[in-house]
PDB file of C-alpha atoms in Angstrom:
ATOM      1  CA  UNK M   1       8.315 -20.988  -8.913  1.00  0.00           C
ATOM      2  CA  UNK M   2      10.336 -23.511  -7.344  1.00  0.00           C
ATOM      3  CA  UNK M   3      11.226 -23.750  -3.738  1.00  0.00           C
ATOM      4  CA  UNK M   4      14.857 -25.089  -2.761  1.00  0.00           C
ATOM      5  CA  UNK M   5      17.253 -25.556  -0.132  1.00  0.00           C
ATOM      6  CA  UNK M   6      20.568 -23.204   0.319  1.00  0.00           C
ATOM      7  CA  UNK M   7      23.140 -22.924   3.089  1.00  0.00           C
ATOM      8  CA  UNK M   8      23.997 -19.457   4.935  1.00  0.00           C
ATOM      9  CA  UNK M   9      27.847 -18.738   4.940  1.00  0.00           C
ATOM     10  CA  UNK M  10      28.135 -20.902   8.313  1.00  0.00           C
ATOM     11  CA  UNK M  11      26.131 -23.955   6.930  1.00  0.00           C
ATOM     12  CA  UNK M  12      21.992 -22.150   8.654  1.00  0.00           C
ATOM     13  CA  UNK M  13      19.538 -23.658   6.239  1.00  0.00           C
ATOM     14  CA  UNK M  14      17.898 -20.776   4.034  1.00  0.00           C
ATOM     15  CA  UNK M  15      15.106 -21.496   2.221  1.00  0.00           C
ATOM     16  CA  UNK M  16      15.153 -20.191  -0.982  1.00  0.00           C
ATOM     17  CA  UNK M  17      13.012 -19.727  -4.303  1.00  0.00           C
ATOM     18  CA  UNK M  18      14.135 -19.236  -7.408  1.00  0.00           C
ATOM     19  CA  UNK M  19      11.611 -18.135 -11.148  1.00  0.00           C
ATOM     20  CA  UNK M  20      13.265 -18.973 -14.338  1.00  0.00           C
ATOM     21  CA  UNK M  21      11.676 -16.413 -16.863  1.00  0.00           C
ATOM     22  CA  UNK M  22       9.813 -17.916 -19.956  1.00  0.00           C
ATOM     23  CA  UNK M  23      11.495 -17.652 -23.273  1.00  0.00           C
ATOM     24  CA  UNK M  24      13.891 -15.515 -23.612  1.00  0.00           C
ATOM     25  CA  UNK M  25      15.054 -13.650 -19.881  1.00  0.00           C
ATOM     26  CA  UNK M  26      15.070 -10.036 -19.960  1.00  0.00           C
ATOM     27  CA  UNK M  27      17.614 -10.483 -17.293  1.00  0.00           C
ATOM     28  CA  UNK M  28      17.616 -11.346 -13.502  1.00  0.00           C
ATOM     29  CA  UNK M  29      16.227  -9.896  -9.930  1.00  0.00           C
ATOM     30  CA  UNK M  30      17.547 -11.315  -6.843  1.00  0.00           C
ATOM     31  CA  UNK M  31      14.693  -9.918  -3.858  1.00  0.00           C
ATOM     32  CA  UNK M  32      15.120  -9.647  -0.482  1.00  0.00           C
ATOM     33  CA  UNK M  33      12.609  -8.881   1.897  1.00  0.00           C
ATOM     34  CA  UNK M  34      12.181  -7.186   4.856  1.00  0.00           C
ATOM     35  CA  UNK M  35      12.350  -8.267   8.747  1.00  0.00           C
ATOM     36  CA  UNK M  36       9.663 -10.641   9.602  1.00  0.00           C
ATOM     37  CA  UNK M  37       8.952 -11.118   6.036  1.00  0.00           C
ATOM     38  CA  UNK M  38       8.820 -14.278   4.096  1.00  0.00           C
ATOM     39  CA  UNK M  39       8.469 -14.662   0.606  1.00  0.00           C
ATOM     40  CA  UNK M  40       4.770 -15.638  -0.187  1.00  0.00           C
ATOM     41  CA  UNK M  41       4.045 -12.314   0.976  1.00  0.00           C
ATOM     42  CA  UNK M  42       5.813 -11.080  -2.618  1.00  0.00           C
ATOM     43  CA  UNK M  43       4.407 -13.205  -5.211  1.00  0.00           C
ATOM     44  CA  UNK M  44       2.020 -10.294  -6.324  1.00  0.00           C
ATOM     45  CA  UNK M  45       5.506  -8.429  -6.701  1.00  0.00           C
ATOM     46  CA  UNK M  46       7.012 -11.463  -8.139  1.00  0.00           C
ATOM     47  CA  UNK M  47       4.465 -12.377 -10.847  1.00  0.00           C
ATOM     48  CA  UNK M  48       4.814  -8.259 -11.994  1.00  0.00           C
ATOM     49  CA  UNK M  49       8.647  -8.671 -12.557  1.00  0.00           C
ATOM     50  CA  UNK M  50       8.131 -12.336 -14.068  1.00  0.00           C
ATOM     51  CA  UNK M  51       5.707 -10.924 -16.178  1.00  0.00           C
ATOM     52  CA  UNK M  52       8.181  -8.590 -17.737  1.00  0.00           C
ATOM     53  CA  UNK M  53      10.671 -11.523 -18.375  1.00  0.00           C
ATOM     54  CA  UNK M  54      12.587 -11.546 -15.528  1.00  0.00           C
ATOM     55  CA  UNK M  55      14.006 -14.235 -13.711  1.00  0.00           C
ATOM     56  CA  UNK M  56      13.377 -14.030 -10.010  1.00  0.00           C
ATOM     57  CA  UNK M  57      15.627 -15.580  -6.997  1.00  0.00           C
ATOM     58  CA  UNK M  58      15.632 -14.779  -3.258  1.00  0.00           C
ATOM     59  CA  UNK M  59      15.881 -16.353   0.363  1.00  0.00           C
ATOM     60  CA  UNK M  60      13.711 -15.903   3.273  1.00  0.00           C
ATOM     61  CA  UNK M  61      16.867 -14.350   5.802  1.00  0.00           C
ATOM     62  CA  UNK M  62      18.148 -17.049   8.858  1.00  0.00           C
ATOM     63  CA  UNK M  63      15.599 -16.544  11.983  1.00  0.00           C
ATOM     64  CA  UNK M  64      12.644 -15.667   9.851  1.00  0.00           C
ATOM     65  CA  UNK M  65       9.988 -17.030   7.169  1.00  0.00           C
ATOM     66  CA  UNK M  66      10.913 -20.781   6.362  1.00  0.00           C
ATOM     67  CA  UNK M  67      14.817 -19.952   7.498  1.00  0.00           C
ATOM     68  CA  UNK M  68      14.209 -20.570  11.018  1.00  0.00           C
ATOM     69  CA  UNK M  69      16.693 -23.062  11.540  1.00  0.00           C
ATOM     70  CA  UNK M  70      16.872 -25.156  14.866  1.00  0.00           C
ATOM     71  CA  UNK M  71      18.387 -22.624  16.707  1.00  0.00           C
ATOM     72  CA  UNK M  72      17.030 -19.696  18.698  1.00  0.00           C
ATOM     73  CA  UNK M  73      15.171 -17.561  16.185  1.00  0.00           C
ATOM     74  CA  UNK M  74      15.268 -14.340  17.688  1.00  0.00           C
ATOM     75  CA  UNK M  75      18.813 -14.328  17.892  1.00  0.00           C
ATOM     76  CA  UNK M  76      19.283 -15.561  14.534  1.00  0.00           C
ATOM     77  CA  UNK M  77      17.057 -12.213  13.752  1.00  0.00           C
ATOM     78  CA  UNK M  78      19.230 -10.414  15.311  1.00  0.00           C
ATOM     79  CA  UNK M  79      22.136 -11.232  13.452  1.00  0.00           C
ATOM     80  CA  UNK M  80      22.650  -8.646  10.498  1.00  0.00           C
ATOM     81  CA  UNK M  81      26.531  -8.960   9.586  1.00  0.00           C
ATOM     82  CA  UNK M  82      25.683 -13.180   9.526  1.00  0.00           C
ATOM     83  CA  UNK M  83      22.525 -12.566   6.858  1.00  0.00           C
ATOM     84  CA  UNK M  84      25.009  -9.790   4.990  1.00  0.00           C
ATOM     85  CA  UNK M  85      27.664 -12.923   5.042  1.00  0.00           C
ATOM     86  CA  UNK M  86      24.817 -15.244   3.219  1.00  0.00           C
ATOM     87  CA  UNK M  87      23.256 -12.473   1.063  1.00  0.00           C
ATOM     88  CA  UNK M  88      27.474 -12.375  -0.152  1.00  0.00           C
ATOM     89  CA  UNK M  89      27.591 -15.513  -0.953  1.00  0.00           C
ATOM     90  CA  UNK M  90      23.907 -16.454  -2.135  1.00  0.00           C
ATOM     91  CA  UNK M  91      24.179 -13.184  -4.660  1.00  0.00           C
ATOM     92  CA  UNK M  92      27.912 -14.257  -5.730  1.00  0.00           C
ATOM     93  CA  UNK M  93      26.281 -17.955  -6.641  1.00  0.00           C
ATOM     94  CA  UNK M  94      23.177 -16.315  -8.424  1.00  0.00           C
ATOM     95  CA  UNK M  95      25.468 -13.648 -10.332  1.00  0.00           C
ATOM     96  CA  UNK M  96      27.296 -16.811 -11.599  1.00  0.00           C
ATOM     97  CA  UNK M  97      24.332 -19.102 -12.725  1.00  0.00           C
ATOM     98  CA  UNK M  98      21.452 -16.832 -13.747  1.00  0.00           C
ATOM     99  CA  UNK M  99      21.209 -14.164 -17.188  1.00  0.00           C
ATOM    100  CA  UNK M 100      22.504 -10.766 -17.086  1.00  0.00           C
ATOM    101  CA  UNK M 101      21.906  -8.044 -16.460  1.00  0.00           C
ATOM    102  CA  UNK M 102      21.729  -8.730 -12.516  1.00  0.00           C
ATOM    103  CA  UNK M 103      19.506  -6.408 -10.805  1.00  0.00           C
ATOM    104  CA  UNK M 104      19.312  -6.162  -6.578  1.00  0.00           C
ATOM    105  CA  UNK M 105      16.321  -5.519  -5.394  1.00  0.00           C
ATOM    106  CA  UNK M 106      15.730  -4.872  -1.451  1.00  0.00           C
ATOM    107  CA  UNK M 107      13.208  -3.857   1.235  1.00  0.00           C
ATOM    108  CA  UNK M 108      13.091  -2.214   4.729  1.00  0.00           C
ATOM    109  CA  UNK M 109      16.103  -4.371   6.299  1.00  0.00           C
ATOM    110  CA  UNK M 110      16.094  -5.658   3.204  1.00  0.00           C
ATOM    111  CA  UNK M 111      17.190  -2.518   1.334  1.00  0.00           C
ATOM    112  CA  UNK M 112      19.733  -2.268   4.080  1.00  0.00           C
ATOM    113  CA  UNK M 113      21.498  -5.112   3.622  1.00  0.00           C
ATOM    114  CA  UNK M 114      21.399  -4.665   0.206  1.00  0.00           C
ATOM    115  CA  UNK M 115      23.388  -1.357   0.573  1.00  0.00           C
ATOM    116  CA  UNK M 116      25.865  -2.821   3.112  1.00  0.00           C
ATOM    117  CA  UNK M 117      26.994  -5.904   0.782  1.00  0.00           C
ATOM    118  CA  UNK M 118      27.290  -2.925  -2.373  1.00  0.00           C
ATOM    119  CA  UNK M 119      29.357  -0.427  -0.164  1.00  0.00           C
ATOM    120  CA  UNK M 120      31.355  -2.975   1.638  1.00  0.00           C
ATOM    121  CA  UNK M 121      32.173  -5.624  -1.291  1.00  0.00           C
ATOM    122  CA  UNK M 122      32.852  -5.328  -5.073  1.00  0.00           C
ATOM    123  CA  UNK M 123      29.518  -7.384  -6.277  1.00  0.00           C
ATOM    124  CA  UNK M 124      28.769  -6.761 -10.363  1.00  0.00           C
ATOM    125  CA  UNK M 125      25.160  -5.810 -10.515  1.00  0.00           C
ATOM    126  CA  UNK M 126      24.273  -3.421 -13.093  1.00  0.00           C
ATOM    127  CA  UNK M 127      21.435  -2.063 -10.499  1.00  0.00           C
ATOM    128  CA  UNK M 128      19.789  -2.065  -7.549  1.00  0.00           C
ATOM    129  CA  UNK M 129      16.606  -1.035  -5.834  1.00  0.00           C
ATOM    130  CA  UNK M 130      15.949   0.040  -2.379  1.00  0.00           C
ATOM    131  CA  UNK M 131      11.810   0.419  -1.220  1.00  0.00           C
ATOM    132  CA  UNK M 132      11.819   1.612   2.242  1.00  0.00           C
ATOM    133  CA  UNK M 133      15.250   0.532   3.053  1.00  0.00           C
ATOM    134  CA  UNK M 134      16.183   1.118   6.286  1.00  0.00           C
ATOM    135  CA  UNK M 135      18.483   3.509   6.343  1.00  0.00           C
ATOM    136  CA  UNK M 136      17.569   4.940   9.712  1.00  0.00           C
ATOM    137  CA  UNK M 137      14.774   3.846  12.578  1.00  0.00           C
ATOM    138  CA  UNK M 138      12.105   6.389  13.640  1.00  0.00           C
ATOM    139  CA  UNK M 139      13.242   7.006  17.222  1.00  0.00           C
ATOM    140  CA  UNK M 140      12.627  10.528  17.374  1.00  0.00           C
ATOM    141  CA  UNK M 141      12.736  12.298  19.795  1.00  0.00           C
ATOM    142  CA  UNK M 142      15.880   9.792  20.630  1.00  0.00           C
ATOM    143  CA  UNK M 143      19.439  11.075  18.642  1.00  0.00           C
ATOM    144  CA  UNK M 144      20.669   8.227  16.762  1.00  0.00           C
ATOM    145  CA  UNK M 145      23.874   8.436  19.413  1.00  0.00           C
ATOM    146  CA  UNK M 146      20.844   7.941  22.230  1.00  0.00           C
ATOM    147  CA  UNK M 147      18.784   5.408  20.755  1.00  0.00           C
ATOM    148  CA  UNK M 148      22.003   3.213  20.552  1.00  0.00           C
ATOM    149  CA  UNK M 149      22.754   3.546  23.636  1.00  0.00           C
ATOM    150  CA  UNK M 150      19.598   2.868  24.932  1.00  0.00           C
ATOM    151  CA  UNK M 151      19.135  -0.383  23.237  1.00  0.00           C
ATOM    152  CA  UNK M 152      23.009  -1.378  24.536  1.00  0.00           C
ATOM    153  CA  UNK M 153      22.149  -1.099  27.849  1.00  0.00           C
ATOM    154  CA  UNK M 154      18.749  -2.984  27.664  1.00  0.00           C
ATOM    155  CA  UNK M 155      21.042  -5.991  26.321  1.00  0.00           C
ATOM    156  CA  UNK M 156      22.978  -5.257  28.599  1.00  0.00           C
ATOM    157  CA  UNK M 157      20.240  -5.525  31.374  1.00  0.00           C
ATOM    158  CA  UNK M 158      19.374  -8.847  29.649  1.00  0.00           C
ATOM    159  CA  UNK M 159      16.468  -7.565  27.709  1.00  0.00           C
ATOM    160  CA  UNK M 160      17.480  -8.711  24.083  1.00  0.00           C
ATOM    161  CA  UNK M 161      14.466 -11.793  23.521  1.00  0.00           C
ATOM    162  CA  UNK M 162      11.802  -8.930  25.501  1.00  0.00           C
ATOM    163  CA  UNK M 163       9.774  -7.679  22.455  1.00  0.00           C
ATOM    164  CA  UNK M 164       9.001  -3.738  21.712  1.00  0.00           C
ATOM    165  CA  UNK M 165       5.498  -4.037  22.043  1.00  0.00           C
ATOM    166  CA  UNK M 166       2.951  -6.592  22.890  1.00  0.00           C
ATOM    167  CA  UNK M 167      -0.976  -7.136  21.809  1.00  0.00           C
ATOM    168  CA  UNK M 168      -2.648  -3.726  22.059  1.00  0.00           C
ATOM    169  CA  UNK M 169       0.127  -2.002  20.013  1.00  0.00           C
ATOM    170  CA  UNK M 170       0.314  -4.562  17.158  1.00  0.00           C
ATOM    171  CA  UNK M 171      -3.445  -3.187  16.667  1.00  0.00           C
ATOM    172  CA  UNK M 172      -1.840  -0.617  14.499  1.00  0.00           C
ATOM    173  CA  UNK M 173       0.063  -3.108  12.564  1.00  0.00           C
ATOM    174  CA  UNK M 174      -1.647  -2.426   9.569  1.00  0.00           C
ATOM    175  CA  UNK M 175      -1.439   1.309   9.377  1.00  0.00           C
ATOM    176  CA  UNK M 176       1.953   0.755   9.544  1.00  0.00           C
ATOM    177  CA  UNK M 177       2.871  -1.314   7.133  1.00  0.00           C
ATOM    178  CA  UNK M 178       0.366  -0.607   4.248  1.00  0.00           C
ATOM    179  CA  UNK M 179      -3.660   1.264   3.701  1.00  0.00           C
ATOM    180  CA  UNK M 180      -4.490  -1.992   1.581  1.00  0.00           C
ATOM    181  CA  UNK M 181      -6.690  -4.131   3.640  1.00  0.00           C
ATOM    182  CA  UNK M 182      -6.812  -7.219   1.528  1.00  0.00           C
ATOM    183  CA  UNK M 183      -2.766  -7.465   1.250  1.00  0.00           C
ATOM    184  CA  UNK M 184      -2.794  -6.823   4.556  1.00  0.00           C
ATOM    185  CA  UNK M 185      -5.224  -9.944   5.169  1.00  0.00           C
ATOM    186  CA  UNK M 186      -3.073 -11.459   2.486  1.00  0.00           C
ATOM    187  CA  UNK M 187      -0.167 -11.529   5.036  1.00  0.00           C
ATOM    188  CA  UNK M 188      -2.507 -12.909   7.878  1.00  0.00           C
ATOM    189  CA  UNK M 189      -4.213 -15.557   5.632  1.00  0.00           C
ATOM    190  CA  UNK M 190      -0.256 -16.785   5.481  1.00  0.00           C
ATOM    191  CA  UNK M 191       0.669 -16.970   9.219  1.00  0.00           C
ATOM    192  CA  UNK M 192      -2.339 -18.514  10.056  1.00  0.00           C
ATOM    193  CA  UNK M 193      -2.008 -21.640   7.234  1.00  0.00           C
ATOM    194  CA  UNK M 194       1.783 -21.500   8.593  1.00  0.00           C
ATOM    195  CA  UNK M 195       2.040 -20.336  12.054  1.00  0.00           C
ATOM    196  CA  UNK M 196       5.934 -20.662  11.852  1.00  0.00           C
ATOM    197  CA  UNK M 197       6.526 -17.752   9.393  1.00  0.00           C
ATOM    198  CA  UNK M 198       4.900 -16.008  12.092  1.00  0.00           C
ATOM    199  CA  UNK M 199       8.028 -13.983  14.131  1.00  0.00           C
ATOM    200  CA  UNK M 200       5.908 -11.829  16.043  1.00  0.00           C
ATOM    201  CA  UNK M 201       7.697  -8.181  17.069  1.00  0.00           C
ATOM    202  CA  UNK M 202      11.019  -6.658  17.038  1.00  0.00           C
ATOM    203  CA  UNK M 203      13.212  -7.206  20.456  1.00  0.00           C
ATOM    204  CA  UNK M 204      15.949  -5.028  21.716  1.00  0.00           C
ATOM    205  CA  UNK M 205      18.439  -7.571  20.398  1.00  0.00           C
ATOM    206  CA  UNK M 206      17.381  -6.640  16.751  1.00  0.00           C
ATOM    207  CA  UNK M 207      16.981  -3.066  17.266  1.00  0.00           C
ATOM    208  CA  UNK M 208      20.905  -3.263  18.730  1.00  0.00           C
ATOM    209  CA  UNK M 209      22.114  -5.199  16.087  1.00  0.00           C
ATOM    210  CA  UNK M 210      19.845  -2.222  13.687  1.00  0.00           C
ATOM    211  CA  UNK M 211      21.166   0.688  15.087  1.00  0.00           C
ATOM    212  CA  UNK M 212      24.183  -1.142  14.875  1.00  0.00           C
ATOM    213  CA  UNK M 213      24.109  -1.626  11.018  1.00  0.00           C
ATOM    214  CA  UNK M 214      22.680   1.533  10.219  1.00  0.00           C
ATOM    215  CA  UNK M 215      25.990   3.764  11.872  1.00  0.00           C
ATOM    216  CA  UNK M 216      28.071   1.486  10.207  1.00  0.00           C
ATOM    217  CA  UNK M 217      26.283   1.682   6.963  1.00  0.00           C
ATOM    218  CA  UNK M 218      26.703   5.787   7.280  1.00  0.00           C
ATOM    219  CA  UNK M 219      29.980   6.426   8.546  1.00  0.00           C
ATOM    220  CA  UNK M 220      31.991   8.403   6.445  1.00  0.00           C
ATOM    221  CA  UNK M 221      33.636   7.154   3.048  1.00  0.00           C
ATOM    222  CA  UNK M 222      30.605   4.167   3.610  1.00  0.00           C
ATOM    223  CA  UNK M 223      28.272   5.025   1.142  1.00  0.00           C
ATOM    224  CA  UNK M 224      30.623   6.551  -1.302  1.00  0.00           C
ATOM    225  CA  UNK M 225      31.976   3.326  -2.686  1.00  0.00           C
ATOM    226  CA  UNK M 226      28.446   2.552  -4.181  1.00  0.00           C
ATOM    227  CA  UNK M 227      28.856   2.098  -7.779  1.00  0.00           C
ATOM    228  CA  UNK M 228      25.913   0.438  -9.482  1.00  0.00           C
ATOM    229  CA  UNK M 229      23.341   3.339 -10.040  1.00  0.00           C
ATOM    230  CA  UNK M 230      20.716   2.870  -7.709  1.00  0.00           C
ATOM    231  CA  UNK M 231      16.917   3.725  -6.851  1.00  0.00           C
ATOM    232  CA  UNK M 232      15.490   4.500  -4.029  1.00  0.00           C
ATOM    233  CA  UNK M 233      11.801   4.545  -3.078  1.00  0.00           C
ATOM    234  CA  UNK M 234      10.683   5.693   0.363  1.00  0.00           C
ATOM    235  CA  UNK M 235       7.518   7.385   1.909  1.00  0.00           C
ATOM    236  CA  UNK M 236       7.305  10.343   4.214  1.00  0.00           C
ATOM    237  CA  UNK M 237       4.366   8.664   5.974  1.00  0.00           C
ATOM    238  CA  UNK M 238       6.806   5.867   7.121  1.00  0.00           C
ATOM    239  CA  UNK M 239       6.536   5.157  10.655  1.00  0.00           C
ATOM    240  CA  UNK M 240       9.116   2.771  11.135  1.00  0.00           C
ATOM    241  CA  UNK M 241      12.080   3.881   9.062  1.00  0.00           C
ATOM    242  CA  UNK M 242      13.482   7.471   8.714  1.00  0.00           C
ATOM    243  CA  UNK M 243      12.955   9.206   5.289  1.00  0.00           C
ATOM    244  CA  UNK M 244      15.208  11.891   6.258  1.00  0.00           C
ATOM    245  CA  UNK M 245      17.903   9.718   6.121  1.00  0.00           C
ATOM    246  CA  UNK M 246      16.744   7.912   3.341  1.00  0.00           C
ATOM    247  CA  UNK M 247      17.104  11.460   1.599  1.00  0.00           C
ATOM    248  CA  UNK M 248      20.670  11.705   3.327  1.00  0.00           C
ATOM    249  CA  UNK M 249      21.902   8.681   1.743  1.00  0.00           C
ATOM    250  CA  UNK M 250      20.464   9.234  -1.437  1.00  0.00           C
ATOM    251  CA  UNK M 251      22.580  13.156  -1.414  1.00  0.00           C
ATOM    252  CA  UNK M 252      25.696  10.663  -0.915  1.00  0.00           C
ATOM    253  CA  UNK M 253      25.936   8.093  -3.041  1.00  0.00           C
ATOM    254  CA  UNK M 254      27.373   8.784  -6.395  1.00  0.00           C
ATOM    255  CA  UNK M 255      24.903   7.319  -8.972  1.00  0.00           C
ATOM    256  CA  UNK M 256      21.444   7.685  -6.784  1.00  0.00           C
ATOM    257  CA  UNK M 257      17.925   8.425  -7.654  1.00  0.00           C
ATOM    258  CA  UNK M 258      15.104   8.646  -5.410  1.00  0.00           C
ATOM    259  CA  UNK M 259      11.338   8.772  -5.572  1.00  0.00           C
ATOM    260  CA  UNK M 260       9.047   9.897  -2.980  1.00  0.00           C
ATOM    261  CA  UNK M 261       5.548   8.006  -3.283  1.00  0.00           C
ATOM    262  CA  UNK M 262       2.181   8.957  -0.883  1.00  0.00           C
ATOM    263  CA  UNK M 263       1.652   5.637   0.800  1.00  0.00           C
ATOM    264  CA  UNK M 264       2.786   3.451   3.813  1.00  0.00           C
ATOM    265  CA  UNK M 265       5.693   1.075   4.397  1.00  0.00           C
ATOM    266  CA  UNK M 266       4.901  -1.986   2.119  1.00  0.00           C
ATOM    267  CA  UNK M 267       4.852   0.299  -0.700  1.00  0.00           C
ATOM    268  CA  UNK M 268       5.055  -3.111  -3.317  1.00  0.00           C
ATOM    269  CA  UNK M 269       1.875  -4.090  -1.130  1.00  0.00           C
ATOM    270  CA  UNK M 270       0.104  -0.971  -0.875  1.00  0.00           C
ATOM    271  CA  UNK M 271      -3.253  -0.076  -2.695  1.00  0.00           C
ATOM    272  CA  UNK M 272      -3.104   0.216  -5.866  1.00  0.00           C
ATOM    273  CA  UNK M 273      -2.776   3.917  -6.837  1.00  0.00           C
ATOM    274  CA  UNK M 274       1.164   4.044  -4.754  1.00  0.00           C
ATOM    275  CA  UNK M 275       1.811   0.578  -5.587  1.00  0.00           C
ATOM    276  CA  UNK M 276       1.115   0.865  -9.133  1.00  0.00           C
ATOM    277  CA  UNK M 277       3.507   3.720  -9.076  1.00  0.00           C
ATOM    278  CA  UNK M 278       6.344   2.061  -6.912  1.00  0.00           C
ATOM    279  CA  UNK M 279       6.505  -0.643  -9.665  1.00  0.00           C
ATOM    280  CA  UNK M 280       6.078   1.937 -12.526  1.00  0.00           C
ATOM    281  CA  UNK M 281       8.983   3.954 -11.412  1.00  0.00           C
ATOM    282  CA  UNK M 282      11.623   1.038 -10.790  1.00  0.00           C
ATOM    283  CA  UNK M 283      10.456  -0.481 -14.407  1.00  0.00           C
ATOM    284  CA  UNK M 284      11.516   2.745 -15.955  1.00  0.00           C
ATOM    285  CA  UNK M 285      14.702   3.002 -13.873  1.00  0.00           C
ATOM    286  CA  UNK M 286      15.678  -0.603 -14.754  1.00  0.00           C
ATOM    287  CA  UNK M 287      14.790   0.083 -18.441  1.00  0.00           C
ATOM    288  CA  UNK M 288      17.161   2.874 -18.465  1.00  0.00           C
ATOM    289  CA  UNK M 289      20.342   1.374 -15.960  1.00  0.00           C
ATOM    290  CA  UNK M 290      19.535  -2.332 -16.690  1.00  0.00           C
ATOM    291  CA  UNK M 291      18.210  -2.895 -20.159  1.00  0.00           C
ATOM    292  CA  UNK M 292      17.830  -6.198 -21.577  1.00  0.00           C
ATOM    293  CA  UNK M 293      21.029  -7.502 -23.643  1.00  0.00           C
TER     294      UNK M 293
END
């Protein structure tokens, strides 16, 4: 794997990763990850695809992992349509330069994105994945209409930098994210080598600029101009994005298949039994919508 520099769409330094496949490439995965992520926490994931033949390319998103630029970091988290903008032009520079067929692949805000930049702009993948995406926050018993609001007027009351929770709830971290506790320690083996991938929790400036994405990813019409045929992979047990509207999305987009797997968030770093059958499920999907040429 070889680590190299890129440029966002306004010049923020991304640092990126690229996996040429050996021999012959079955074709090519461009993976985003999720908010706070970075990505050593997917070479397990990485090494599965690579395996298979692919070639494997990805940056860590402005604010977080080894993008964290010199500028403020939180509000370079907070900025979704500026990573959509260098996710555009990143995936228009991969399409160009790496073997068909071109597969997306995306997770949590990840996933997200990865919708956005299909629905909004004409980008010739012959797939795409979403695990978790987040399609919706778990606010409940908040409306979507009230949880936006809420997080406006905390801005507004010059909260954005304050973050969700502090010590005592990050306790639960792990339940949330996956019931592996070796991937888990994986992840904190990482940010204690290199404290700086370390972002620490959400702030209301990033669940604004969330809530703000997400309404815009499902207004009407949205979701509808979604050609590539794509999977989805989400979790009931998720408690931090919404499979119900997961399962809405999935009803409207026209080419859209989705899997429901018993595990946590991470499901690419869960134990073995729904991991196992995460990556089982989007091998057969590619097989079928993005065989090898």
């Amino acid at each position: 794997m070889r680590l190299a520099g890129a440029a966002g769409h306004d010049g923020w330094p991304l640092r990126a990763f690229d996996w040429p496949a050996e021999g012959e490439p079955r074709g090519s995965i461009l993976f985003q990850t999720g908010r706070g992520d970075f990505l050593e926490k997917y070479l397990e994931a990485f090494g599965h695809w690579h395996r298979r033949g692919w070639t494997i390319a990805g940056f860590d998103w402005r604010g977080q992992g080894g993008s964290r630029g010199a500028g403020s970091a939180p509000a370079a988290a907070a900025a979704l349509d500026a990573m959509l903008a260098d996710v555009a032009g990143f995936a228009a520079r991969w399409i160009a330069e790496s073997p068909p067929p071109h597969v997306l692949i995306g997770h949590s805000m990840g996933g997200h994105l990865v919708l956005r930049l299909l629905a909004e702009q004409a980008v010739p993948v012959a797939a795409a994945v979403l695990v978790s995406p987040m399609l919706g926050l778990r606010h409940a018993p908040l409306s979507p209409a009230i949880a936006r609001g809420v997080a406006r007027m905390a801005v507004a009351l010059g909260q954005a930098g304050r973050p969700l929770w502090g010590t005592r709830e990050m306790l639960v971290r792990q339940a949330n994210l996956t019931g592996c506790a070796d991937r888990y320690a994986d992840e904190t083996w990482w940010k204690e080598t290199q404290p700086d991938l370390s972002l620490g929790p959400p702030d209301w400036g990033w669940v604004a600029a969330a809530l703000r994405s997400i309404a815009r990813l499902a207004a009407p019409g949205v979701l509808e101009r979604v050609t590539p045929p794509v999977l989805l992979i989400a979790t009931d047990r998720d408690r931090l994005v919404s499979a119900a509207a997961i399962r809405a999305a999935t009803a409207r987009l026209p080419h859209a298949t989705l899997r429901m797997i018993d595990g946590a968030h991470e499901l690419l770093r869960e134990a073995d039994g729904p991991r196992l059958e995460a990556f089982a499920a989007i091998d057969a999907f590619l097989a079928a919508q993005a065989p090898a040429r």
